[in-house]
């Protein structure tokens, strides 16, 4: 049995998280903390508390393994060492706000207008399509009926693009939060002379400990989830701090961290399928939404496949996920609204070794409607979906890597990449809760 924990991080300084390159010399922080960055920050703190290189001359450690002696670590990390490989982190997002479903639409002219979730309409169109290879019409295709128009003005709707919608049950449910950033320009140093290089500038957009919630500036808080064995106590002392992100030596990335058990009612609320049943009236289907990113596969450019082939491939992926209850044998994905992204991360446990092939991720907010073709498995489908929500979805992919500085793409070492993603049931109330208009 595993146990859910929440991790809350309050920035105490500006931060630079997994800086993405905008142009050749411009870098910008992410507005959330990826799971790999969060786990690396914890691993760094554990290794630093271990005392560095032992006096017997053994080489420095770069990762946490069961061979570490808990007695040498600071007391707060001793419970973390032995099961560290089994402790799974999710992304940490502003105020614990999961990404909106990929079917959520907002007004093209005024994003403050009421958002609309187009899932039910798209799902109905998908079922009504006579030709299996034909996609249902979407807003982007230009076939926008009255249901695809903003309810407060005659303008068209478009896919949600930016900001974080605060979850229901919070302080300001439905409000949109935007992490604030500041740009700093620096002069590049010459690697040989260690002096400033004329006409060589670079800029860094760092996050600051503040977010704009609606029209009000509020202290920024990141929240994520941790999945750990039942008998492990991950509690940290009050006021404990982690250093998270890049450029830590310049004073960036100080964050106060708190870890506490997740209230059971939160997980129960995520497993409520009542809204879907009410809207669709189909007991043989359920809808699930990925809260954070999920690793889908590894390889080069994805081959073009028909819609039916893609849906069948998605169903096989979900059937192969570890679950407390096996997936129904007749499980199918009857509709999917997915956003992809490819990345070249570093091989786990191998510093400086980059993956040879890109890894493909389903982004948070990607949505799946599952069905069973055998009516006798309707109850099994509901039990399986509930188990997925209670346990999340884990993906382990074997990858091969080569030195990041090498031009040769031939494999040098092998490793693995793992993601663990919280999953929730689709909810009309969660998707369409509207922020109150500012006076």
Coordinates of C-alpha atoms in Angstrom, one line a residue:
X1 CA 0.0 0.0 0.0
X2 CA 1.1 3.5 -0.8
X3 CA 0.2 6.8 0.9
X4 CA -0.4 10.2 -0.6
X5 CA 1.4 13.3 0.7
X6 CA 1.2 16.9 -0.3
X7 CA 4.3 19.0 -0.7
X8 CA 4.0 22.8 -0.4
X9 CA 6.9 25.2 -1.4
X10 CA 6.8 28.9 -0.6
X11 CA 9.6 30.8 -2.5
X12 CA 11.7 33.1 -0.3
X13 CA 13.8 34.4 -3.2
X14 CA 13.6 34.7 -7.0
X15 CA 14.0 31.4 -8.8
X16 CA 15.0 29.9 -12.1
X17 CA 13.3 26.6 -12.8
X18 CA 14.4 24.4 -15.8
X19 CA 15.2 27.5 -17.8
X20 CA 14.0 27.2 -21.4
X21 CA 15.9 29.0 -24.1
X22 CA 13.7 31.6 -25.9
X23 CA 16.4 32.8 -28.3
X24 CA 20.2 32.3 -28.5
X25 CA 20.9 34.3 -25.3
X26 CA 17.5 34.6 -23.6
X27 CA 16.4 32.2 -20.9
X28 CA 13.1 32.1 -19.0
X29 CA 12.0 30.2 -15.9
X30 CA 9.1 27.8 -16.0
X31 CA 6.1 28.9 -13.9
X32 CA 5.8 25.5 -12.2
X33 CA 8.3 23.0 -10.8
X34 CA 8.7 19.7 -12.8
X35 CA 8.8 16.5 -10.9
X36 CA 12.4 15.8 -11.9
X37 CA 13.5 19.2 -10.7
X38 CA 11.7 18.7 -7.4
X39 CA 13.2 15.3 -6.8
X40 CA 16.6 16.5 -7.7
X41 CA 16.4 19.3 -5.1
X42 CA 15.5 16.7 -2.4
X43 CA 18.3 14.4 -3.6
X44 CA 20.8 17.3 -3.4
X45 CA 19.7 18.2 0.1
X46 CA 20.1 14.5 1.2
X47 CA 23.5 14.2 -0.3
X48 CA 24.7 17.5 1.1
X49 CA 23.5 16.5 4.6
X50 CA 25.4 13.2 4.2
X51 CA 28.6 15.1 4.6
X52 CA 30.1 15.1 1.2
X53 CA 33.0 12.9 0.3
X54 CA 33.7 10.4 3.1
X55 CA 37.1 10.6 4.7
X56 CA 38.2 7.2 3.3
X57 CA 38.5 8.8 -0.1
X58 CA 35.5 7.3 -1.9
X59 CA 34.3 9.3 -4.9
X60 CA 31.5 11.9 -4.4
X61 CA 28.0 10.7 -4.7
X62 CA 25.6 12.1 -7.3
X63 CA 22.4 10.2 -6.4
X64 CA 20.7 8.7 -3.4
X65 CA 20.9 4.9 -3.0
X66 CA 20.0 2.4 -0.2
X67 CA 23.7 2.1 0.6
X68 CA 23.8 5.5 2.3
X69 CA 24.0 5.3 6.1
X70 CA 20.9 7.1 7.5
X71 CA 22.8 7.9 10.8
X72 CA 25.1 10.2 8.8
X73 CA 22.2 12.3 7.4
X74 CA 20.3 15.1 9.1
X75 CA 17.4 13.6 11.1
X76 CA 14.7 15.0 8.8
X77 CA 16.1 12.9 5.8
X78 CA 16.6 9.6 7.5
X79 CA 13.1 8.3 6.7
X80 CA 13.6 9.3 3.0
X81 CA 16.9 7.4 2.2
X82 CA 16.0 3.7 2.1
X83 CA 12.8 4.0 0.1
X84 CA 13.9 7.0 -2.0
X85 CA 13.7 5.0 -5.3
X86 CA 10.0 4.2 -4.5
X87 CA 9.1 7.8 -3.6
X88 CA 7.4 9.4 -6.6
X89 CA 7.0 13.1 -7.1
X90 CA 4.4 14.9 -9.3
X91 CA 4.9 18.4 -10.7
X92 CA 4.4 21.2 -8.2
X93 CA 2.0 23.9 -9.6
X94 CA 1.0 27.3 -8.4
X95 CA -1.5 26.9 -5.5
X96 CA -1.9 23.2 -6.5
X97 CA -3.8 24.2 -9.7
X98 CA -3.9 21.3 -12.2
X99 CA -3.8 22.2 -15.8
X100 CA -7.2 22.8 -17.3
X101 CA -8.7 20.0 -19.5
X102 CA -7.5 20.4 -23.2
X103 CA -11.2 20.8 -24.2
X104 CA -11.6 23.9 -22.1
X105 CA -12.3 27.0 -24.2
X106 CA -12.2 30.7 -23.4
X107 CA -13.3 33.9 -25.1
X108 CA -10.9 34.9 -27.9
X109 CA -11.4 38.6 -27.1
X110 CA -11.8 38.7 -23.3
X111 CA -10.4 35.7 -21.3
X112 CA -12.2 37.0 -18.2
X113 CA -15.5 35.8 -19.7
X114 CA -17.0 32.5 -18.5
X115 CA -15.0 29.5 -19.9
X116 CA -16.8 26.6 -21.5
X117 CA -15.8 22.9 -21.6
X118 CA -16.4 21.5 -25.0
X119 CA -15.9 17.8 -24.1
X120 CA -19.6 16.7 -24.2
X121 CA -20.1 18.4 -27.6
X122 CA -17.0 16.9 -29.1
X123 CA -17.7 13.4 -27.7
X124 CA -21.2 13.5 -29.1
X125 CA -19.9 14.5 -32.5
X126 CA -17.2 11.8 -32.4
X127 CA -19.9 9.1 -31.7
X128 CA -22.0 10.5 -34.6
X129 CA -19.2 10.5 -37.1
X130 CA -20.0 7.9 -39.8
X131 CA -16.5 7.6 -41.2
X132 CA -14.1 6.2 -38.5
X133 CA -11.1 8.2 -39.8
X134 CA -12.8 11.5 -39.8
X135 CA -12.2 13.9 -36.9
X136 CA -15.1 15.8 -35.4
X137 CA -15.3 19.5 -36.2
X138 CA -13.5 21.8 -33.8
X139 CA -13.3 25.5 -33.1
X140 CA -10.0 25.7 -35.0
X141 CA -11.5 24.1 -38.1
X142 CA -13.9 27.0 -38.5
X143 CA -17.1 24.9 -37.9
X144 CA -18.2 26.8 -34.8
X145 CA -21.9 26.7 -34.0
X146 CA -23.8 28.6 -31.4
X147 CA -22.4 26.3 -28.7
X148 CA -18.9 27.3 -29.7
X149 CA -19.5 31.0 -29.1
X150 CA -18.9 33.0 -25.9
X151 CA -22.0 33.2 -23.7
X152 CA -21.2 36.8 -22.8
X153 CA -20.3 38.2 -26.2
X154 CA -20.6 37.0 -29.8
X155 CA -16.9 36.3 -30.2
X156 CA -15.4 32.9 -30.9
X157 CA -13.8 30.6 -28.4
X158 CA -10.3 29.3 -28.4
X159 CA -8.2 26.7 -26.5
X160 CA -7.0 27.8 -23.0
X161 CA -3.4 29.1 -23.5
X162 CA -2.0 30.5 -20.3
X163 CA -2.5 30.9 -16.5
X164 CA -3.5 28.5 -13.8
X165 CA -7.1 28.0 -12.7
X166 CA -7.3 27.6 -9.0
X167 CA -9.1 24.4 -8.0
X168 CA -12.5 24.2 -6.4
X169 CA -12.5 24.1 -2.6
X170 CA -9.6 26.6 -2.4
X171 CA -9.5 30.2 -1.3
X172 CA -10.6 31.6 -4.6
X173 CA -12.0 28.8 -6.7
X174 CA -12.0 29.4 -10.5
X175 CA -9.7 32.4 -10.3
X176 CA -6.8 32.5 -12.7
X177 CA -3.2 32.8 -11.4
X178 CA -0.2 34.1 -13.4
X179 CA 3.3 33.7 -12.0
X180 CA 5.2 37.0 -12.1
X181 CA 8.6 37.2 -13.7
X182 CA 11.4 39.8 -13.9
X183 CA 14.1 40.1 -16.7
X184 CA 17.7 40.6 -15.8
X185 CA 20.4 41.4 -18.4
X186 CA 24.0 40.3 -17.8
X187 CA 27.3 40.5 -19.6
X188 CA 28.8 37.2 -20.8
X189 CA 32.2 36.2 -19.4
X190 CA 35.0 35.1 -21.6
X191 CA 35.8 31.5 -20.7
X192 CA 39.6 32.0 -21.2
X193 CA 40.2 35.4 -19.9
X194 CA 37.4 35.4 -17.3
X195 CA 36.6 39.0 -18.1
X196 CA 33.5 40.6 -19.7
X197 CA 33.1 40.1 -23.4
X198 CA 32.1 43.3 -25.3
X199 CA 28.8 43.2 -27.0
X200 CA 28.0 39.8 -25.6
X201 CA 24.8 40.1 -23.5
X202 CA 22.3 37.5 -22.2
X203 CA 19.0 37.9 -20.3
X204 CA 17.3 35.7 -17.8
X205 CA 13.6 35.9 -16.9
X206 CA 13.4 34.7 -13.3
X207 CA 10.3 34.1 -11.3
X208 CA 9.6 36.2 -8.2
X209 CA 7.7 35.0 -5.0
X210 CA 4.5 36.6 -6.2
X211 CA 1.5 35.7 -8.5
X212 CA -1.3 37.8 -9.9
X213 CA -4.5 36.0 -8.8
X214 CA -7.4 37.7 -10.7
X215 CA -6.3 41.3 -10.3
X216 CA -4.6 40.9 -6.9
X217 CA -1.0 40.3 -6.2
X218 CA -0.6 37.4 -3.7
X219 CA 2.4 35.5 -2.2
X220 CA 3.2 32.5 -4.5
X221 CA 2.9 29.0 -3.3
X222 CA 3.7 25.8 -5.2
X223 CA 1.9 22.5 -4.4
X224 CA 2.4 19.0 -5.6
X225 CA 1.9 15.4 -4.6
X226 CA 4.2 12.6 -3.4
X227 CA 3.4 8.9 -3.5
X228 CA 5.4 6.9 -0.9
X229 CA 5.2 3.5 0.9
X230 CA 2.6 3.4 3.7
X231 CA 5.2 3.0 6.5
X232 CA 7.4 6.0 5.6
X233 CA 7.1 9.3 7.4
X234 CA 8.0 12.2 5.2
X235 CA 7.2 15.0 7.6
X236 CA 9.7 17.8 7.7
X237 CA 10.3 20.3 10.5
X238 CA 8.6 23.7 10.4
X239 CA 10.5 26.4 8.5
X240 CA 12.7 23.9 6.6
X241 CA 14.2 25.2 3.3
X242 CA 15.2 23.6 0.0
X243 CA 17.2 25.1 -2.8
X244 CA 15.3 24.5 -6.0
X245 CA 16.2 25.1 -9.7
X246 CA 19.3 26.5 -11.3
X247 CA 21.9 29.2 -10.4
X248 CA 21.6 28.4 -6.7
X249 CA 25.1 29.9 -6.0
X250 CA 23.7 33.4 -6.9
X251 CA 21.1 33.2 -4.3
X252 CA 18.2 32.0 -6.4
X253 CA 15.8 29.2 -5.5
X254 CA 15.4 29.4 -1.7
X255 CA 12.0 27.8 -0.9
X256 CA 10.4 26.9 2.4
X257 CA 9.0 23.4 2.2
X258 CA 6.2 21.6 4.0
X259 CA 5.3 18.0 3.6
X260 CA 2.0 16.6 5.1
X261 CA -0.4 13.7 4.5
X262 CA -3.1 14.5 2.0
X263 CA -6.6 14.7 3.5
X264 CA -8.6 11.6 2.4
X265 CA -11.6 13.7 1.2
X266 CA -9.4 15.3 -1.4
X267 CA -8.7 12.0 -3.1
X268 CA -12.4 11.0 -2.9
X269 CA -13.5 14.2 -4.6
X270 CA -11.1 13.4 -7.5
X271 CA -12.9 10.0 -8.0
X272 CA -16.4 11.4 -8.5
X273 CA -17.8 10.3 -11.9
X274 CA -21.3 11.8 -11.2
X275 CA -20.9 14.7 -13.6
X276 CA -19.9 12.5 -16.5
X277 CA -22.8 10.1 -15.9
X278 CA -25.2 13.0 -15.7
X279 CA -24.0 14.6 -18.9
X280 CA -23.6 11.5 -21.0
X281 CA -26.0 8.9 -19.6
X282 CA -23.7 6.1 -20.7
X283 CA -22.7 3.6 -17.9
X284 CA -20.1 2.0 -20.2
X285 CA -17.8 5.0 -20.3
X286 CA -15.8 7.3 -18.0
X287 CA -13.6 10.3 -18.6
X288 CA -10.1 10.9 -16.9
X289 CA -7.8 13.9 -17.0
X290 CA -4.1 14.0 -16.5
X291 CA -3.2 16.5 -13.9
X292 CA 0.5 16.8 -14.8
X293 CA 2.7 15.5 -17.7
X294 CA 2.9 11.7 -18.4
X295 CA 5.7 10.0 -20.3
X296 CA 4.2 8.2 -23.3
X297 CA 7.0 6.7 -25.2
X298 CA 10.5 7.1 -26.8
X299 CA 11.6 7.4 -30.4
X300 CA 12.0 9.7 -33.3
X301 CA 9.4 11.5 -35.3
X302 CA 6.0 9.9 -34.7
X303 CA 4.5 8.0 -37.7
X304 CA 1.3 9.3 -39.1
X305 CA -1.5 6.9 -38.2
X306 CA -5.3 6.9 -38.6
X307 CA -7.5 8.1 -35.7
X308 CA -8.6 4.6 -34.9
X309 CA -5.1 3.3 -34.8
X310 CA -4.0 6.0 -32.5
X311 CA -7.0 5.4 -30.1
X312 CA -6.1 1.6 -30.1
X313 CA -2.5 2.4 -29.3
X314 CA -3.6 4.7 -26.4
X315 CA -5.8 1.9 -25.0
X316 CA -2.9 -0.5 -25.1
X317 CA -0.8 2.0 -23.2
X318 CA -3.3 2.4 -20.4
X319 CA -3.9 -1.4 -20.2
X320 CA -0.2 -1.9 -19.5
X321 CA 0.0 0.6 -16.6
X322 CA 0.4 -0.8 -13.1
X323 CA -2.9 -0.7 -11.3
X324 CA -4.5 -2.2 -8.2
X325 CA -7.3 -3.5 -10.4
X326 CA -6.5 -4.9 -13.9
X327 CA -8.0 -2.9 -16.8
X328 CA -11.0 -4.4 -18.5
X329 CA -10.1 -6.8 -21.3
X330 CA -12.5 -4.9 -23.7
X331 CA -11.1 -1.4 -22.7
X332 CA -11.1 1.1 -25.6
X333 CA -10.4 4.8 -25.8
X334 CA -13.4 6.2 -27.6
X335 CA -12.3 9.8 -27.5
X336 CA -9.0 11.6 -26.7
X337 CA -8.0 15.2 -26.6
X338 CA -4.2 15.3 -26.2
X339 CA -1.4 17.7 -26.3
X340 CA 2.1 16.3 -27.0
X341 CA 5.6 17.5 -26.3
X342 CA 9.0 16.0 -27.1
X343 CA 12.1 16.4 -24.9
X344 CA 15.7 15.3 -24.6
X345 CA 16.2 14.9 -20.8
X346 CA 19.3 13.4 -19.2
X347 CA 19.6 9.7 -18.4
X348 CA 18.7 9.0 -14.8
X349 CA 21.7 8.5 -12.6
X350 CA 24.2 9.4 -15.4
X351 CA 25.4 13.0 -15.1
X352 CA 26.0 14.7 -18.4
X353 CA 24.5 11.8 -20.5
X354 CA 21.6 13.0 -22.7
X355 CA 19.0 10.6 -24.3
X356 CA 19.7 9.8 -27.9
X357 CA 16.0 9.7 -28.9
X358 CA 13.4 12.2 -27.9
X359 CA 10.9 11.2 -25.2
X360 CA 7.3 11.9 -25.9
X361 CA 5.1 13.3 -23.1
X362 CA 1.3 13.8 -22.8
X363 CA 0.9 17.2 -21.3
X364 CA -1.2 17.9 -18.2
X365 CA -4.8 18.5 -19.1
X366 CA -4.9 15.7 -21.8
X367 CA -8.2 14.0 -21.6
X368 CA -9.3 10.4 -22.3
X369 CA -12.8 8.9 -22.5
X370 CA -12.7 5.1 -21.8
X371 CA -15.4 2.6 -22.8
X372 CA -15.9 -1.1 -22.7
X373 CA -17.4 -3.1 -25.6
X374 CA -18.6 -5.8 -23.2
X375 CA -21.5 -4.6 -21.1
X376 CA -20.6 -7.2 -18.4
X377 CA -17.4 -5.2 -17.7
X378 CA -19.1 -1.8 -16.9
X379 CA -18.6 -2.2 -13.2
X380 CA -15.0 -3.3 -13.7
X381 CA -14.4 -0.2 -15.8
X382 CA -15.6 2.0 -12.9
X383 CA -13.5 0.1 -10.4
X384 CA -10.4 0.3 -12.6
X385 CA -10.9 4.1 -13.2
X386 CA -11.3 4.6 -9.5
X387 CA -8.1 2.7 -8.8
X388 CA -6.2 4.8 -11.4
X389 CA -7.4 8.0 -9.6
X390 CA -6.4 6.7 -6.2
X391 CA -2.9 5.5 -7.3
X392 CA -2.1 7.8 -10.2
X393 CA -0.4 6.5 -13.4
X394 CA 3.2 5.5 -13.6
X395 CA 5.3 5.2 -16.8
X396 CA 8.8 3.7 -16.9
X397 CA 10.7 3.9 -20.2
X398 CA 14.1 2.4 -21.1
X399 CA 16.3 5.0 -22.8
X400 CA 19.8 5.1 -24.3
X401 CA 22.1 8.1 -23.9
X402 CA 25.2 9.7 -25.2
X403 CA 27.4 12.5 -23.8
X404 CA 25.6 15.8 -24.1
X405 CA 28.6 17.5 -25.6
X406 CA 29.2 14.8 -28.2
X407 CA 28.1 15.1 -31.8
X408 CA 27.9 11.3 -32.1
X409 CA 24.4 10.1 -31.5
X410 CA 25.4 6.4 -31.1
X411 CA 24.3 5.0 -27.7
X412 CA 26.9 5.1 -24.9
X413 CA 24.9 4.2 -21.8
X414 CA 21.4 3.1 -20.9
X415 CA 19.1 4.1 -18.2
X416 CA 15.5 4.8 -17.5
X417 CA 13.0 7.6 -17.3
X418 CA 10.0 7.6 -14.9
X419 CA 7.0 9.8 -14.5
X420 CA 4.2 9.5 -12.0
X421 CA 1.1 11.5 -12.8
X422 CA -2.0 12.2 -10.6
X423 CA -5.2 11.6 -12.5
X424 CA -8.7 12.9 -11.8
X425 CA -12.2 12.2 -13.1
X426 CA -13.5 14.8 -15.5
X427 CA -15.9 17.2 -13.7
X428 CA -18.2 19.8 -15.2
X429 CA -18.0 21.8 -12.0
X430 CA -14.2 21.7 -11.9
X431 CA -13.9 22.7 -15.5
X432 CA -16.5 25.4 -15.7
X433 CA -16.2 27.1 -12.3
X434 CA -16.0 30.7 -13.1
X435 CA -14.0 33.4 -11.4
X436 CA -16.0 36.3 -10.0
X437 CA -15.6 39.4 -12.1
X438 CA -13.5 42.2 -10.6
X439 CA -15.3 45.3 -9.8

